Amino acid sequence: MAAPTQILIVEDEPLIAMMLEDFLEVLEKTAVGTVDSVASALARVNDGGIDAAILDVNLRGGEKSTPVAEALAARDIPFVFATGGSDDSVDAQFRDRPVLQKPFTMEGVARALEAL
């Protein structure tokens, strides 16, 4: 299977989202959307055209990205969780998924996407 190139970013910190967009560009990937809430992420997933996603585990307002992960898994779209915390912040059903630790590095993002 070809490596994913159309990447959805679900991140509530604008500076981190912009940094991820820059990393993806350097890695010759396309950020097909950058959203900061579960509702907007689910709407973007429903629109299609996504090969993979980077999901911040904890979004603002106490939201967790688990519903987005469930929607992606139902469509067989791979994803990686981004977290500044420990792996136990990831919902138990998704602990087998790749985790990208903050602070992000270009190499870390490249490795996480290759793990998909």
Coordinates of C-alpha atoms in Angstrom, one line a residue:
M1 CA 0.0 0.0 0.0
A2 CA 1.3 3.5 -0.8
A3 CA 2.3 5.7 2.0
P4 CA -0.5 8.1 3.0
T5 CA -0.2 11.6 1.5
Q6 CA -3.5 13.3 2.3
I7 CA -3.3 14.0 6.0
L8 CA -6.0 15.5 8.3
I9 CA -4.7 17.4 11.3
V10 CA -6.9 17.5 14.4
E11 CA -5.1 19.9 16.7
D12 CA -6.5 22.8 18.9
E13 CA -3.2 24.8 19.3
P14 CA -2.9 26.9 16.2
L15 CA 0.9 27.2 16.4
I16 CA 1.3 23.4 16.7
A17 CA -1.1 22.9 13.8
M18 CA 0.9 25.3 11.6
M19 CA 4.1 23.5 12.5
L20 CA 2.6 20.2 11.6
E21 CA 1.4 21.6 8.2
D22 CA 5.0 22.8 7.6
F23 CA 6.4 19.4 8.5
L24 CA 3.9 17.7 6.2
E25 CA 4.9 20.0 3.3
V26 CA 8.6 19.2 3.8
L27 CA 7.7 15.5 3.9
E28 CA 5.8 15.9 0.6
K29 CA 2.5 15.3 2.2
T30 CA -0.6 17.4 2.0
A31 CA -2.6 18.7 4.9
V32 CA -6.1 18.3 3.6
G33 CA -7.6 20.0 6.6
T34 CA -6.7 21.4 10.0
V35 CA -9.6 21.3 12.5
D36 CA -9.7 22.0 16.2
S37 CA -12.8 20.2 17.5
V38 CA -14.5 16.8 17.3
A39 CA -17.5 18.2 15.4
S40 CA -15.4 19.8 12.7
A41 CA -13.1 16.8 12.4
L42 CA -16.1 14.4 12.0
A43 CA -17.5 16.7 9.3
R44 CA -14.1 16.7 7.5
V45 CA -13.9 12.9 7.7
N46 CA -17.4 12.6 6.2
D47 CA -16.2 14.8 3.3
G48 CA -13.6 12.2 2.3
G49 CA -10.3 12.5 0.6
I50 CA -8.2 11.6 3.6
D51 CA -5.5 9.0 3.6
A52 CA -4.5 9.4 7.3
A53 CA -4.9 11.7 10.3
I54 CA -2.9 13.1 13.1
L55 CA -5.2 13.4 16.2
D56 CA -4.4 15.4 19.2
V57 CA -5.7 13.2 22.1
N58 CA -7.0 16.1 24.2
L59 CA -8.7 19.0 22.5
R60 CA -9.9 22.2 24.1
G61 CA -13.0 22.2 26.3
G62 CA -12.1 18.8 27.7
E63 CA -12.9 17.1 24.3
K64 CA -11.1 13.9 23.5
S65 CA -10.5 12.9 19.9
T66 CA -11.8 9.3 20.5
P67 CA -15.0 9.8 18.4
V68 CA -12.8 10.9 15.4
A69 CA -10.6 7.9 15.9
E70 CA -13.7 5.7 15.8
A71 CA -15.0 7.3 12.6
L72 CA -11.6 6.9 11.0
A73 CA -11.2 3.3 12.1
A74 CA -14.7 2.5 10.7
R75 CA -13.5 3.7 7.3
D76 CA -10.1 1.9 7.6
I77 CA -8.3 5.2 7.5
P78 CA -5.0 5.0 9.6
F79 CA -4.2 7.6 12.2
V80 CA -1.7 8.5 14.8
F81 CA -2.4 10.1 18.2
A82 CA -0.5 13.1 19.2
T83 CA -0.1 13.7 23.0
G84 CA 2.0 15.6 25.4
G85 CA 1.0 13.1 28.1
S86 CA 1.5 9.4 28.7
D87 CA 0.1 6.7 26.4
D88 CA -2.7 6.1 29.0
S89 CA -4.4 9.2 27.8
V90 CA -5.2 7.3 24.6
D91 CA -8.5 5.4 24.8
A92 CA -7.8 1.7 25.6
Q93 CA -9.3 0.5 22.3
F94 CA -6.7 2.4 20.4
R95 CA -3.6 1.7 22.5
D96 CA -2.1 -0.3 19.5
R97 CA -2.0 2.8 17.3
P98 CA 1.1 4.8 16.8
V99 CA 1.7 7.7 19.2
L100 CA 3.5 10.9 18.4
Q101 CA 4.9 12.5 21.5
K102 CA 5.0 16.3 21.9
P103 CA 7.1 18.3 21.4
F104 CA 7.0 17.2 17.8
T105 CA 10.1 16.8 15.6
M106 CA 10.2 16.4 11.8
E107 CA 11.8 12.9 12.4
G108 CA 9.0 12.0 14.8
V109 CA 6.3 13.0 12.4
A110 CA 8.0 11.1 9.5
R111 CA 8.4 8.0 11.7
A112 CA 4.8 8.1 12.9
L113 CA 3.4 8.4 9.4
E114 CA 5.7 5.6 8.2
A115 CA 4.3 3.4 11.0
L116 CA 0.8 3.6 9.4

